[in-house]
Tab-separated table of C-alpha atoms in Angstrom:
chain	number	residue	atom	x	y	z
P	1	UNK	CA	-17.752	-45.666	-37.873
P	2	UNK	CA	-18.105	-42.187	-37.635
P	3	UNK	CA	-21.234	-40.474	-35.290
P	4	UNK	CA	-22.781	-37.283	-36.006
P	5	UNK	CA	-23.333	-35.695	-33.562
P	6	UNK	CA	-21.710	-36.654	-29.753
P	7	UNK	CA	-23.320	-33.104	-28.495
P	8	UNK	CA	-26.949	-34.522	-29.513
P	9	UNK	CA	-26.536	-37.608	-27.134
P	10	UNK	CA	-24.494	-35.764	-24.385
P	11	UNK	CA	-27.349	-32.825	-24.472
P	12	UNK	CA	-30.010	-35.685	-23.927
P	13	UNK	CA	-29.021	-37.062	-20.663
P	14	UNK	CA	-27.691	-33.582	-19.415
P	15	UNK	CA	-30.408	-30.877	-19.831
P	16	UNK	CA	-33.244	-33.100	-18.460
P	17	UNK	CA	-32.558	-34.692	-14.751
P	18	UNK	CA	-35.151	-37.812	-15.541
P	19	UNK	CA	-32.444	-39.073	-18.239
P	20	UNK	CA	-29.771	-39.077	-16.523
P	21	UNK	CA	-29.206	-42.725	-16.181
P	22	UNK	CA	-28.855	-42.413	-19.850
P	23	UNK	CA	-25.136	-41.464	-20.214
P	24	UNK	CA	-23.697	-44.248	-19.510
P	25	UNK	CA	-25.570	-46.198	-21.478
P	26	UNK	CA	-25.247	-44.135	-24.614
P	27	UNK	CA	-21.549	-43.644	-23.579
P	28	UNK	CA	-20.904	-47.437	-23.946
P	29	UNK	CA	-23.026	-47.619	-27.131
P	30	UNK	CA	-21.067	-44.451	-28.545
P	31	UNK	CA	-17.470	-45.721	-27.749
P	32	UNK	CA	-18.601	-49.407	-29.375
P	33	UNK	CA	-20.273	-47.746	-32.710
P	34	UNK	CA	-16.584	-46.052	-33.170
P	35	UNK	CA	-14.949	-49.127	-33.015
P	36	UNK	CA	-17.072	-50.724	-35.557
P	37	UNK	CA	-17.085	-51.292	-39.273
P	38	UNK	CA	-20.513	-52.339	-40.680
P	39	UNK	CA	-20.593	-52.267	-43.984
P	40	UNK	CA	-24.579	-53.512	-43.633
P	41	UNK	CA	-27.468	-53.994	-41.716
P	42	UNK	CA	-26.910	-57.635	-40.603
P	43	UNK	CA	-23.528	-56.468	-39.342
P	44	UNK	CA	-25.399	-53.900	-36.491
P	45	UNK	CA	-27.436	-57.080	-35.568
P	46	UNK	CA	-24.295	-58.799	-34.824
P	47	UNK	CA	-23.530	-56.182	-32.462
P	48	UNK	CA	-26.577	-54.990	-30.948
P	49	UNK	CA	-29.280	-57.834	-31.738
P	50	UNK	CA	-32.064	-56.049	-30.505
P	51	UNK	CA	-31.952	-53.149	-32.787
P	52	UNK	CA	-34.600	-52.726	-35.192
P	53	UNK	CA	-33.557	-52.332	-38.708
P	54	UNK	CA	-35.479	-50.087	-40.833
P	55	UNK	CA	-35.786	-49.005	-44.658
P	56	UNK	CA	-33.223	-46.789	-46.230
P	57	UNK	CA	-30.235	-47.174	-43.365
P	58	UNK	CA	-32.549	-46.606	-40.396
P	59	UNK	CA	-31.700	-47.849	-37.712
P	60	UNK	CA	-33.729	-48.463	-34.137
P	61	UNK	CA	-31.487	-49.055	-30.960
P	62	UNK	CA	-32.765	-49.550	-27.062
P	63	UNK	CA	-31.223	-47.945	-24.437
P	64	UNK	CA	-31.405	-48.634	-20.946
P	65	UNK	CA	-33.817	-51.922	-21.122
P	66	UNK	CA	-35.879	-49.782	-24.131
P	67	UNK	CA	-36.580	-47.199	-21.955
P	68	UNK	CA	-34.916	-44.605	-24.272
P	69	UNK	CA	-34.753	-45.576	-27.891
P	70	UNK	CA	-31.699	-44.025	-30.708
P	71	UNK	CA	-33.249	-43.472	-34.107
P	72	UNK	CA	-29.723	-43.346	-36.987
P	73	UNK	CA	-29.634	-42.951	-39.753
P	74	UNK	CA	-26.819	-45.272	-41.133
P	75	UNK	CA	-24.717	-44.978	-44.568
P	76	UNK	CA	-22.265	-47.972	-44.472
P	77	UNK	CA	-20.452	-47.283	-47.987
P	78	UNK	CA	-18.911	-43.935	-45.928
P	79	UNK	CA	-19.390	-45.200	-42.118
P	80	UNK	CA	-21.443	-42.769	-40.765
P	81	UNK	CA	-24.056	-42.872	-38.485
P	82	UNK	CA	-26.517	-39.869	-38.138
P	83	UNK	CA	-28.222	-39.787	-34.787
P	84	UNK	CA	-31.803	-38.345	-35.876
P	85	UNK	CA	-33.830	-39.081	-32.540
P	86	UNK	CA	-33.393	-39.743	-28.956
P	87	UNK	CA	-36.066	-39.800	-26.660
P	88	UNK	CA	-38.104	-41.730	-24.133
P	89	UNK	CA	-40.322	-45.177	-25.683
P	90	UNK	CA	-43.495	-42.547	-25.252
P	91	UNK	CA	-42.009	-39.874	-27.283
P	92	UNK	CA	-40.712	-42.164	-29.922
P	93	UNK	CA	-44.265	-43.903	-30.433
P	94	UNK	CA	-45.093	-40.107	-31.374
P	95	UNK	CA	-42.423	-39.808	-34.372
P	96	UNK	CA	-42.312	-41.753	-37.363
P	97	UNK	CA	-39.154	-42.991	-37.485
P	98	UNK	CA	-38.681	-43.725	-41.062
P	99	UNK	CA	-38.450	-40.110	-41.874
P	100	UNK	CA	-37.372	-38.188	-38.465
């Protein structure tokens, strides 16, 4: 799969001190999303079976216990995944994630 963007996630855990113990987490779910090839939704459950799957290629994942949580966007036909959200459980109860 290809992510858009890396700079979104790295600019998360680097510009604000509290989410720091972020990177790594992200890190290991960025390097694992490249390596896949999910050509649907059932085949990101495989792989992360806590994410939340969502209308229209959205896609929910937890990071660090669901501390942080990774709102994508996800078009399987081409393999991308669009990062459209990261931010803390409080901030994401905010959004609407269906059309962040």
């Amino acid at each position: 799969m290809r992510i858009l963007s890396l700079p979104t996630l790295k600019s998360f855990y680097e510009e604000t001190a509290s989410h720091t113990d972020a990177k790594t987490p992200l890190l290991t779910w960025h390097s694992h999303v490249l390596k896949a090839n999910w050509l649907e939704p059932a085949d990101v459950k495989v792989d992360f079976g806590n994410a939340s799957i969502l209308k229209e290629g959205r896609v929910v994942f937890n990071i660090v216990g669901n501390k942080y949580r990774l709102v994508t966007s996800i078009n399987y036909p081409y393999g991308i995944v669009f990062i459209k959200f990261i931010g803390t459980h409080k901030q994401y109860d905010a959004i609407d994630a269906q059309t962040i």
